[in-house]
Amino acid sequence: MPQSRYKALVDRLADDIRTQRLRPGTRLPTHRELAAREGLALVTATRVYAELQAMGLVSGEAGRGTFVREALPSAQGSYLYGWSTERVDLSFNAPTLPEQAGLLRTALRQLAAGGDVEALLRYQPHSGRDHEREIVARHVGLRGISASPQSVLVVSGGQHGLATTAMALLEPGDVVAVDALTYPGFKLVAEACRLELAPIPAAGHGPDLDALAALCRQRRVRAVYTMPTLHNPLGWVTSAARREALVAIARRHDLILIEDAAYAYLATDAPPPLAALAPERTVYVSSFSKSVATGLRVGFLVAPIAWVPKLERTVRATTWNTPAMMTAIACAWAEDGTVVRMEDGKRRDAAMRQSLAADLLGGLTRVGHPASYFVWLPLPNEVRADTIATALMHENIAVSTAEPFATSPQVPHAIRLALGSVAIPALSQALQTVARVIADHTY
C-alpha cells in the first residue's frame, strides 16, 4: 500500500474517532476485516491499528478486539489522569498529617539558629555527608537492614534513586524482569535508559517465581525490579518463603535485585527485606516522600559497597548532591524520632481510609492492603476502564486506569484509587461517586 494511502487511512480513522463519528467503546473491524475492506495487506492493517493505538485513540484487547477509547480532554495525557485545583485527586498519593506544617516551621527555625547554616550553601558530598549517611543507616536498621554508612547514598527522592540505580548498574538493552503491573515511575526510567522490561505475571501475593525462573533460563536477564513489601498498585506483602525463593533465583542467575520500598513503612508485620536476605546483590531504594512529605525530595539507597562508586558517579552526573537544607531537615527528623511518629500516624490514617473505602465501595471487588493508601478496583467484564475514568473526570474526580502500571500487552480493565491526597469529607463523597459511576456503567 502506498505511504500516502496508508497515512490517509490512519488520518481518516483518527478523524472519525475525534469527531465521534466512531463513538467511544465501538468495536472496530478485525485486522483481517479491515484489510479486506480497504484492500490492504494484513500486515498493513495491523500497522494502521498500531499507529492509532500509539496515538491513544484505540486499545487492543486480547480475545476481544480493537476498541475506540474514550477521548480525553486535550490537557490530559493518556496515562495518569492528572489533577487540578478544582478536581478531587484520586490518582496520586501525597499523604500528610495536620501537624506537619507546624513541624516544618519549627525545623526551619532550628536550622536557622544552628551553627552550620553556611555549610548548607556549599556543594555536598555526592553520597551525602558522613553523619547523614550514619543517620540513614540507623533508620533502615528499623526496617531490618544492617547497613554500614559506607553502603548508604542520599539521593533526591525515590524516583531519583531508581534512575540512579538503572543508569549506574544497567546498560541499554538489558532485560529487567518486572511485575506485569508495576510502578509507572520505573517504566519511565526503563524507557529513558533503553531497558527491556520482561513482565512476570502475579501468583497470589507476589510474582510468579516459576515464570521468572523460566524467563532466566530462556534469556539473559540482568535484574529484577520488585516491591515485596506493599506492592504498588496491588498492595501485596510477599511471604518470607517467596522472598527466599526469589533470592535463590537471583543468586543462581546472578541477578541484580532492585527493591523498591517506597510504601514499606505502612506494613508493620512484613518479613525481612531482600536487602537483608541478599545484601551482596540488592539495591534498596526508598525515601521520605510518602512517610514524611512528597515535597521533601530526600531518598536513600542501600547497596553493596563495591557498587557505591558507580552510584556516586551517577549522582554527580545528575544532581551532584541532594539539596543540603532538605537533607538536613529529613535527617534531623529521622534522628529525633519525628519520622517514626509520622509513620505511625500515617499507618493509622491509611487504615482508616481503607476502612472507609470498604464501606463506601460496597460490593465492588477490591484488591489492596488494609493499611495502604491505594485500592485496586478490577472492573466487571462489560465495563471499560477509560470509560469510567472519563466519566469520573466529568465529575471532577481524577483516577488512574491500569494502563500506566501495565508492562504487558494485556492491560486489565481496572482503576487504582489513591486515598491519601484529599480530606476525609471529600474522599467520602468521591468514593460514593466512584461506586455510583461504576454501577451506572454495569449491565
GROMACS .gro file of C-alpha atoms in nm:
model
  443
    1MET     CA    1   0.000   0.000   0.000
    2PRO     CA    2   0.149   0.339  -0.095
    3GLN     CA    3   0.255   0.550   0.204
    4SER     CA    4   0.000   0.819   0.113
    5ARG     CA    5  -0.291   0.572   0.116
    6TYR     CA    6  -0.175   0.420   0.444
    7LYS     CA    7  -0.142   0.762   0.609
    8ALA     CA    8  -0.474   0.872   0.462
    9LEU     CA    9  -0.650   0.574   0.625
   10VAL     CA   10  -0.488   0.645   0.962
   11ASP     CA   11  -0.591   1.011   0.936
   12ARG     CA   12  -0.948   0.921   0.832
   13LEU     CA   13  -0.998   0.679   1.120
   14ALA     CA   14  -0.839   0.924   1.365
   15ASP     CA   15  -1.070   1.199   1.245
   16ASP     CA   16  -1.374   0.970   1.278
   17ILE     CA   17  -1.276   0.894   1.636
   18ARG     CA   18  -1.201   1.253   1.735
   19THR     CA   19  -1.529   1.379   1.589
   20GLN     CA   20  -1.712   1.085   1.749
   21ARG     CA   21  -1.843   0.951   1.421
   22LEU     CA   22  -1.688   0.641   1.575
   23ARG     CA   23  -1.818   0.652   1.929
   24PRO     CA   24  -1.613   0.557   2.238
   25GLY     CA   25  -1.637   0.185   2.304
   26THR     CA   26  -1.705   0.099   1.937
   27ARG     CA   27  -1.553  -0.233   1.838
   28LEU     CA   28  -1.356  -0.185   1.518
   29PRO     CA   29  -1.322  -0.446   1.243
   30THR     CA   30  -1.069  -0.719   1.298
   31HIS     CA   31  -0.732  -0.677   1.131
   32ARG     CA   32  -0.840  -0.921   0.858
   33GLU     CA   33  -1.175  -0.746   0.811
   34LEU     CA   34  -1.006  -0.408   0.781
   35ALA     CA   35  -0.754  -0.549   0.533
   36ALA     CA   36  -1.033  -0.697   0.318
   37ARG     CA   37  -1.250  -0.383   0.335
   38GLU     CA   38  -0.969  -0.146   0.242
   39GLY     CA   39  -0.779  -0.374   0.005
   40LEU     CA   40  -0.471  -0.388   0.230
   41ALA     CA   41  -0.215  -0.645   0.321
   42LEU     CA   42  -0.281  -0.789   0.667
   43VAL     CA   43   0.050  -0.652   0.797
   44THR     CA   44  -0.053  -0.303   0.684
   45ALA     CA   45  -0.390  -0.325   0.860
   46THR     CA   46  -0.204  -0.427   1.178
   47ARG     CA   47   0.024  -0.128   1.132
   48VAL     CA   48  -0.277   0.106   1.097
   49TYR     CA   49  -0.420  -0.010   1.431
   50ALA     CA   50  -0.077   0.007   1.596
   51GLU     CA   51  -0.043   0.372   1.494
   52LEU     CA   52  -0.392   0.456   1.620
   53GLN     CA   53  -0.308   0.284   1.949
   54ALA     CA   54   0.016   0.482   1.978
   55MET     CA   55  -0.194   0.798   1.933
   56GLY     CA   56  -0.410   0.692   2.229
   57LEU     CA   57  -0.724   0.661   2.014
   58VAL     CA   58  -0.785   0.286   2.030
   59SER     CA   59  -0.697  -0.003   2.258
   60GLY     CA   60  -0.637  -0.361   2.158
   61GLU     CA   61  -0.765  -0.627   2.395
   62ALA     CA   62  -0.658  -0.990   2.367
   63GLY     CA   63  -0.950  -1.210   2.271
   64ARG     CA   64  -1.190  -0.917   2.235
   65GLY     CA   65  -1.063  -0.697   1.954
   66THR     CA   66  -0.980  -0.332   1.899
   67PHE     CA   67  -1.198  -0.063   2.059
   68VAL     CA   68  -1.230   0.315   2.031
   69ARG     CA   69  -1.109   0.475   2.353
   70GLU     CA   70  -1.283   0.749   2.540
   71ALA     CA   71  -1.147   1.084   2.422
   72LEU     CA   72  -0.963   1.271   2.697
   73PRO     CA   73  -0.959   1.649   2.726
   74SER     CA   74  -0.660   1.794   2.542
   75ALA     CA   75  -0.493   1.898   2.869
   76GLN     CA   76  -0.483   1.540   2.995
   77GLY     CA   77  -0.248   1.261   2.897
   78SER     CA   78  -0.347   0.909   2.806
   79TYR     CA   79  -0.189   0.760   3.117
   80LEU     CA   80  -0.247   0.910   3.459
   81TYR     CA   81  -0.546   1.139   3.452
   82GLY     CA   82  -0.381   1.426   3.630
   83TRP     CA   83  -0.523   1.684   3.867
   84SER     CA   84  -0.612   2.047   3.905
   85THR     CA   85  -0.714   2.265   4.196
   86GLU     CA   86  -1.077   2.202   4.105
   87ARG     CA   87  -1.053   1.825   4.090
   88VAL     CA   88  -1.055   1.564   4.365
   89ASP     CA   89  -0.728   1.383   4.309
   90LEU     CA   90  -0.752   1.006   4.349
   91SER     CA   91  -0.468   0.945   4.103
   92PHE     CA   92  -0.164   1.041   4.316
   93ASN     CA   93  -0.080   0.997   4.681
   94ALA     CA   94   0.056   1.287   4.884
   95PRO     CA   95  -0.035   1.183   5.239
   96THR     CA   96   0.005   1.449   5.507
   97LEU     CA   97  -0.086   1.485   5.873
   98PRO     CA   98  -0.232   1.805   6.023
   99GLU     CA   99   0.073   1.876   6.238
  100GLN     CA  100   0.329   1.859   5.956
  101ALA     CA  101   0.321   2.228   5.862
  102GLY     CA  102   0.396   2.323   6.221
  103LEU     CA  103   0.681   2.074   6.235
  104LEU     CA  104   0.834   2.228   5.923
  105ARG     CA  105   0.816   2.579   6.068
  106THR     CA  106   0.992   2.459   6.382
  107ALA     CA  107   1.255   2.273   6.181
  108LEU     CA  108   1.331   2.581   5.971
  109ARG     CA  109   1.371   2.795   6.283
  110GLN     CA  110   1.604   2.538   6.437
  111LEU     CA  111   1.803   2.517   6.117
  112ALA     CA  112   1.839   2.895   6.102
  113ALA     CA  113   1.953   2.907   6.465
  114GLY     CA  114   2.212   2.634   6.418
  115GLY     CA  115   2.580   2.696   6.376
  116ASP     CA  116   2.616   2.508   6.047
  117VAL     CA  117   2.400   2.725   5.822
  118GLU     CA  118   2.681   2.840   5.597
  119ALA     CA  119   2.775   2.480   5.520
  120LEU     CA  120   2.432   2.430   5.364
  121LEU     CA  121   2.524   2.681   5.092
  122ARG     CA  122   2.815   2.476   4.965
  123TYR     CA  123   2.838   2.166   4.749
  124GLN     CA  124   2.787   1.850   4.949
  125PRO     CA  125   2.949   1.506   4.906
  126HIS     CA  126   2.773   1.315   4.629
  127SER     CA  127   2.656   1.038   4.863
  128GLY     CA  128   2.561   1.274   5.145
  129ARG     CA  129   2.758   1.396   5.442
  130ASP     CA  130   2.903   1.126   5.666
  131HIS     CA  131   2.676   1.197   5.964
  132GLU     CA  132   2.368   1.193   5.736
  133ARG     CA  133   2.465   0.854   5.596
  134GLU     CA  134   2.503   0.728   5.953
  135ILE     CA  135   2.153   0.853   6.037
  136VAL     CA  136   2.005   0.683   5.731
  137ALA     CA  137   2.188   0.360   5.817
  138ARG     CA  138   2.023   0.366   6.161
  139HIS     CA  139   1.687   0.448   6.001
  140VAL     CA  140   1.695   0.147   5.767
  141GLY     CA  141   1.802  -0.061   6.064
  142LEU     CA  142   1.446  -0.011   6.192
  143ARG     CA  143   1.332  -0.188   5.874
  144GLY     CA  144   1.552  -0.491   5.935
  145ILE     CA  145   1.855  -0.392   5.727
  146SER     CA  146   2.200  -0.398   5.884
  147ALA     CA  147   2.379  -0.133   5.677
  148SER     CA  148   2.706   0.048   5.723
  149PRO     CA  149   2.713   0.422   5.645
  150GLN     CA  150   2.953   0.344   5.359
  151SER     CA  151   2.679   0.140   5.185
  152VAL     CA  152   2.427   0.428   5.202
  153LEU     CA  153   2.378   0.703   4.945
  154VAL     CA  154   2.146   1.001   4.997
  155VAL     CA  155   1.955   1.086   4.677
  156SER     CA  156   1.689   1.332   4.562
  157GLY     CA  157   1.384   1.117   4.628
  158GLY     CA  158   1.292   0.760   4.543
  159GLN     CA  159   1.248   0.828   4.172
  160HIS     CA  160   1.600   0.968   4.153
  161GLY     CA  161   1.717   0.661   4.342
  162LEU     CA  162   1.562   0.431   4.080
  163ALA     CA  163   1.708   0.633   3.794
  164THR     CA  164   2.050   0.639   3.961
  165THR     CA  165   2.044   0.262   4.006
  166ALA     CA  166   1.945   0.192   3.646
  167MET     CA  167   2.195   0.439   3.499
  168ALA     CA  168   2.483   0.316   3.715
  169LEU     CA  169   2.434  -0.061   3.704
  170LEU     CA  170   2.249  -0.141   3.381
  171GLU     CA  171   2.325  -0.099   3.011
  172PRO     CA  172   2.091  -0.012   2.720
  173GLY     CA  173   1.925  -0.332   2.602
  174ASP     CA  174   1.950  -0.510   2.937
  175VAL     CA  175   1.647  -0.721   3.026
  176VAL     CA  176   1.483  -0.637   3.359
  177ALA     CA  177   1.211  -0.863   3.497
  178VAL     CA  178   0.919  -0.669   3.642
  179ASP     CA  179   0.568  -0.743   3.759
  180ALA     CA  180   0.302  -0.735   3.488
  181LEU     CA  181   0.154  -0.448   3.690
  182THR     CA  182   0.422  -0.225   3.836
  183TYR     CA  183   0.513   0.128   3.943
  184PRO     CA  184   0.488   0.366   3.642
  185GLY     CA  185   0.794   0.561   3.752
  186PHE     CA  186   1.017   0.262   3.688
  187LYS     CA  187   0.867   0.224   3.341
  188LEU     CA  188   0.977   0.581   3.270
  189VAL     CA  189   1.328   0.504   3.397
  190ALA     CA  190   1.344   0.195   3.175
  191GLU     CA  191   1.232   0.394   2.873
  192ALA     CA  192   1.491   0.664   2.936
  193CYS     CA  193   1.769   0.407   2.989
  194ARG     CA  194   1.651   0.190   2.696
  195LEU     CA  195   1.600  -0.116   2.910
  196GLU     CA  196   1.376  -0.404   2.804
  197LEU     CA  197   1.108  -0.486   3.060
  198ALA     CA  198   1.003  -0.851   3.077
  199PRO     CA  199   0.665  -0.884   3.252
  200ILE     CA  200   0.615  -1.155   3.513
  201PRO     CA  201   0.253  -1.246   3.596
  202ALA     CA  202   0.126  -1.233   3.951
  203ALA     CA  203   0.072  -1.550   4.152
  204GLY     CA  204  -0.108  -1.472   4.474
  205HIS     CA  205   0.082  -1.220   4.688
  206GLY     CA  206   0.383  -1.184   4.465
  207PRO     CA  207   0.530  -1.252   4.121
  208ASP     CA  208   0.510  -1.597   3.965
  209LEU     CA  209   0.857  -1.723   4.050
  210ASP     CA  210   0.826  -2.025   3.822
  211ALA     CA  211   0.768  -1.783   3.534
  212LEU     CA  212   1.070  -1.579   3.645
  213ALA     CA  213   1.290  -1.888   3.661
  214ALA     CA  214   1.173  -1.996   3.315
  215LEU     CA  215   1.249  -1.650   3.177
  216CYS     CA  216   1.600  -1.662   3.324
  217ARG     CA  217   1.661  -1.998   3.155
  218GLN     CA  218   1.546  -1.862   2.821
  219ARG     CA  219   1.706  -1.517   2.823
  220ARG     CA  220   1.993  -1.323   2.978
  221VAL     CA  221   1.803  -1.134   3.247
  222ARG     CA  222   2.018  -0.873   3.418
  223ALA     CA  223   1.797  -0.753   3.705
  224VAL     CA  224   1.464  -0.782   3.881
  225TYR     CA  225   1.268  -0.473   3.986
  226THR     CA  226   1.034  -0.567   4.270
  227MET     CA  227   0.821  -0.430   4.553
  228PRO     CA  228   0.795  -0.718   4.801
  229THR     CA  229   0.658  -0.506   5.084
  230LEU     CA  230   0.336  -0.328   4.993
  231HIS     CA  231   0.332  -0.353   4.617
  232ASN     CA  232   0.205  -0.059   4.413
  233PRO     CA  233  -0.068  -0.096   4.283
  234LEU     CA  234  -0.178  -0.438   4.420
  235GLY     CA  235  -0.080  -0.394   4.783
  236TRP     CA  236   0.066  -0.737   4.841
  237VAL     CA  237   0.329  -0.825   5.101
  238THR     CA  238   0.534  -1.117   4.974
  239SER     CA  239   0.589  -1.402   5.221
  240ALA     CA  240   0.926  -1.490   5.372
  241ALA     CA  241   0.936  -1.819   5.180
  242ARG     CA  242   0.876  -1.647   4.846
  243ARG     CA  243   1.144  -1.390   4.924
  244GLU     CA  244   1.391  -1.667   4.995
  245ALA     CA  245   1.292  -1.834   4.667
  246LEU     CA  246   1.340  -1.507   4.476
  247VAL     CA  247   1.685  -1.463   4.631
  248ALA     CA  248   1.776  -1.818   4.529
  249ILE     CA  249   1.681  -1.746   4.168
  250ALA     CA  250   1.878  -1.422   4.177
  251ARG     CA  251   2.189  -1.600   4.304
  252ARG     CA  252   2.154  -1.884   4.056
  253HIS     CA  253   2.132  -1.644   3.760
  254ASP     CA  254   2.348  -1.360   3.901
  255LEU     CA  255   2.066  -1.103   3.900
  256ILE     CA  256   2.067  -0.755   4.048
  257LEU     CA  257   1.769  -0.708   4.281
  258ILE     CA  258   1.620  -0.357   4.282
  259GLU     CA  259   1.396  -0.343   4.588
  260ASP     CA  260   1.152  -0.050   4.589
  261ALA     CA  261   1.035   0.014   4.945
  262ALA     CA  262   0.851   0.344   4.900
  263TYR     CA  263   0.541   0.222   5.088
  264ALA     CA  264   0.709  -0.045   5.303
  265TYR     CA  265   0.673   0.163   5.620
  266LEU     CA  266   0.297   0.102   5.614
  267ALA     CA  267   0.329  -0.275   5.665
  268THR     CA  268   0.439  -0.344   6.023
  269ASP     CA  269   0.446  -0.725   6.007
  270ALA     CA  270   0.643  -0.773   5.686
  271PRO     CA  271   0.921  -1.034   5.654
  272PRO     CA  272   1.282  -0.911   5.626
  273PRO     CA  273   1.361  -0.702   5.316
  274LEU     CA  274   1.552  -0.855   5.027
  275ALA     CA  275   1.839  -0.624   5.122
  276ALA     CA  276   1.866  -0.817   5.448
  277LEU     CA  277   1.848  -1.157   5.276
  278ALA     CA  278   2.081  -1.082   4.984
  279PRO     CA  279   2.282  -0.769   5.066
  280GLU     CA  280   2.551  -0.864   4.813
  281ARG     CA  281   2.315  -0.813   4.514
  282THR     CA  282   2.033  -0.585   4.630
  283VAL     CA  283   1.988  -0.212   4.589
  284TYR     CA  284   1.730  -0.099   4.844
  285VAL     CA  285   1.551   0.217   4.727
  286SER     CA  286   1.329   0.427   4.950
  287SER     CA  287   1.263   0.787   5.050
  288PHE     CA  288   1.092   1.018   5.295
  289SER     CA  289   0.839   1.126   5.031
  290LYS     CA  290   0.548   0.908   5.142
  291SER     CA  291   0.640   0.863   5.507
  292VAL     CA  292   0.706   1.235   5.563
  293ALA     CA  293   0.616   1.463   5.270
  294THR     CA  294   0.629   1.443   4.891
  295GLY     CA  295   0.788   1.789   4.870
  296LEU     CA  296   1.079   1.675   5.084
  297ARG     CA  297   1.279   1.529   4.797
  298VAL     CA  298   1.515   1.317   5.002
  299GLY     CA  299   1.562   0.947   4.933
  300PHE     CA  300   1.826   0.687   5.002
  301LEU     CA  301   1.991   0.382   4.854
  302VAL     CA  302   2.149   0.091   5.038
  303ALA     CA  303   2.380  -0.100   4.806
  304PRO     CA  304   2.677  -0.336   4.810
  305ILE     CA  305   2.983  -0.125   4.889
  306ALA     CA  306   3.153  -0.236   4.566
  307TRP     CA  307   2.872  -0.068   4.368
  308VAL     CA  308   2.880   0.261   4.559
  309PRO     CA  309   3.144   0.435   4.340
  310LYS     CA  310   2.933   0.377   4.026
  311LEU     CA  311   2.624   0.504   4.202
  312GLU     CA  312   2.813   0.808   4.332
  313ARG     CA  313   2.928   0.898   3.983
  314THR     CA  314   2.569   0.884   3.860
  315VAL     CA  315   2.450   1.110   4.142
  316ARG     CA  316   2.726   1.351   4.042
  317ALA     CA  317   2.617   1.336   3.677
  318THR     CA  318   2.251   1.400   3.757
  319THR     CA  319   2.210   1.622   4.065
  320TRP     CA  320   2.566   1.644   4.212
  321ASN     CA  321   2.413   1.610   4.559
  322THR     CA  322   2.081   1.619   4.737
  323PRO     CA  323   1.979   1.975   4.836
  324ALA     CA  324   2.152   2.025   5.168
  325MET     CA  325   1.870   2.201   5.352
  326MET     CA  326   1.610   1.935   5.280
  327THR     CA  327   1.852   1.659   5.370
  328ALA     CA  328   1.935   1.830   5.698
  329ILE     CA  329   1.566   1.854   5.790
  330ALA     CA  330   1.489   1.494   5.692
  331CYS     CA  331   1.787   1.356   5.882
  332ALA     CA  332   1.708   1.563   6.190
  333TRP     CA  333   1.355   1.424   6.190
  334ALA     CA  334   1.486   1.070   6.145
  335GLU     CA  335   1.727   1.121   6.435
  336ASP     CA  336   1.483   1.275   6.686
  337GLY     CA  337   1.200   1.026   6.628
  338THR     CA  338   0.975   1.256   6.423
  339VAL     CA  339   0.982   1.023   6.123
  340VAL     CA  340   0.880   0.725   6.338
  341ARG     CA  341   0.590   0.924   6.482
  342MET     CA  342   0.480   1.038   6.136
  343GLU     CA  343   0.495   0.685   6.001
  344ASP     CA  344   0.283   0.561   6.290
  345GLY     CA  345   0.029   0.839   6.231
  346LYS     CA  346   0.013   0.764   5.860
  347ARG     CA  347  -0.039   0.393   5.921
  348ARG     CA  348  -0.343   0.478   6.131
  349ASP     CA  349  -0.461   0.729   5.873
  350ALA     CA  350  -0.421   0.482   5.584
  351ALA     CA  351  -0.605   0.208   5.775
  352MET     CA  352  -0.892   0.445   5.846
  353ARG     CA  353  -0.914   0.543   5.476
  354GLN     CA  354  -0.909   0.177   5.369
  355SER     CA  355  -1.194   0.108   5.610
  356LEU     CA  356  -1.388   0.400   5.462
  357ALA     CA  357  -1.328   0.265   5.111
  358ALA     CA  358  -1.451  -0.080   5.216
  359ASP     CA  359  -1.771   0.073   5.350
  360LEU     CA  360  -1.845   0.306   5.059
  361LEU     CA  361  -1.741   0.092   4.762
  362GLY     CA  362  -1.997  -0.167   4.860
  363GLY     CA  363  -1.993  -0.489   4.663
  364LEU     CA  364  -1.716  -0.387   4.424
  365THR     CA  365  -1.417  -0.619   4.407
  366ARG     CA  366  -1.125  -0.456   4.588
  367VAL     CA  367  -0.758  -0.555   4.593
  368GLY     CA  368  -0.526  -0.398   4.845
  369HIS     CA  369  -0.360  -0.396   5.185
  370PRO     CA  370  -0.558  -0.295   5.495
  371ALA     CA  371  -0.304  -0.024   5.581
  372SER     CA  372  -0.217   0.112   5.235
  373TYR     CA  373  -0.300   0.442   5.068
  374PHE     CA  374  -0.442   0.290   4.750
  375VAL     CA  375  -0.701   0.038   4.638
  376TRP     CA  376  -0.719  -0.152   4.309
  377LEU     CA  377  -1.065  -0.198   4.156
  378PRO     CA  378  -1.094  -0.466   3.884
  379LEU     CA  379  -1.398  -0.373   3.677
  380PRO     CA  380  -1.682  -0.601   3.562
  381ASN     CA  381  -1.622  -0.765   3.222
  382GLU     CA  382  -1.855  -0.531   3.035
  383VAL     CA  383  -1.706  -0.212   3.182
  384ARG     CA  384  -1.412  -0.031   3.020
  385ALA     CA  385  -1.158   0.149   3.239
  386ASP     CA  386  -1.118   0.450   3.010
  387THR     CA  387  -1.496   0.495   3.009
  388ILE     CA  388  -1.505   0.501   3.389
  389ALA     CA  389  -1.204   0.733   3.415
  390THR     CA  390  -1.356   0.978   3.169
  391ALA     CA  391  -1.697   0.968   3.340
  392LEU     CA  392  -1.528   1.039   3.673
  393MET     CA  393  -1.331   1.323   3.516
  394HIS     CA  394  -1.663   1.483   3.425
  395GLU     CA  395  -1.750   1.452   3.795
  396ASN     CA  396  -1.422   1.633   3.877
  397ILE     CA  397  -1.257   1.319   4.013
  398ALA     CA  398  -0.918   1.209   3.880
  399VAL     CA  399  -0.824   0.840   3.887
  400SER     CA  400  -0.572   0.618   3.712
  401THR     CA  401  -0.652   0.329   3.484
  402ALA     CA  402  -0.436   0.015   3.468
  403GLU     CA  403  -0.253   0.141   3.160
  404PRO     CA  404   0.034   0.327   3.329
  405PHE     CA  405   0.101   0.026   3.552
  406ALA     CA  406   0.090  -0.241   3.281
  407THR     CA  407   0.409  -0.386   3.132
  408SER     CA  408   0.242  -0.650   2.914
  409PRO     CA  409   0.017  -0.606   2.608
  410GLN     CA  410  -0.281  -0.737   2.807
  411VAL     CA  411  -0.398  -0.435   3.005
  412PRO     CA  412  -0.674  -0.523   3.253
  413HIS     CA  413  -0.981  -0.308   3.286
  414ALA     CA  414  -0.926  -0.172   3.636
  415ILE     CA  415  -0.872   0.157   3.812
  416ARG     CA  416  -0.645   0.249   4.100
  417LEU     CA  417  -0.773   0.487   4.365
  418ALA     CA  418  -0.515   0.682   4.566
  419LEU     CA  419  -0.671   0.753   4.904
  420GLY     CA  420  -0.407   0.975   5.063
  421SER     CA  421  -0.430   1.315   4.893
  422VAL     CA  422  -0.769   1.455   4.992
  423ALA     CA  423  -0.951   1.541   5.313
  424ILE     CA  424  -1.184   1.279   5.456
  425PRO     CA  425  -1.512   1.457   5.368
  426ALA     CA  426  -1.403   1.497   5.004
  427LEU     CA  427  -1.273   1.140   4.994
  428SER     CA  428  -1.602   1.007   5.130
  429GLN     CA  429  -1.804   1.190   4.866
  430ALA     CA  430  -1.564   1.090   4.588
  431LEU     CA  431  -1.576   0.721   4.680
  432GLN     CA  432  -1.955   0.727   4.674
  433THR     CA  433  -1.938   0.884   4.328
  434VAL     CA  434  -1.694   0.617   4.208
  435ALA     CA  435  -1.931   0.343   4.325
  436ARG     CA  436  -2.226   0.514   4.154
  437VAL     CA  437  -2.045   0.570   3.823
  438ILE     CA  438  -1.929   0.207   3.803
  439ALA     CA  439  -2.281   0.087   3.887
  440ASP     CA  440  -2.424   0.313   3.617
  441HIS     CA  441  -2.198   0.153   3.357
  442THR     CA  442  -2.257  -0.205   3.469
  443TYR     CA  443  -2.528  -0.403   3.293
   0.00000   0.00000   0.00000
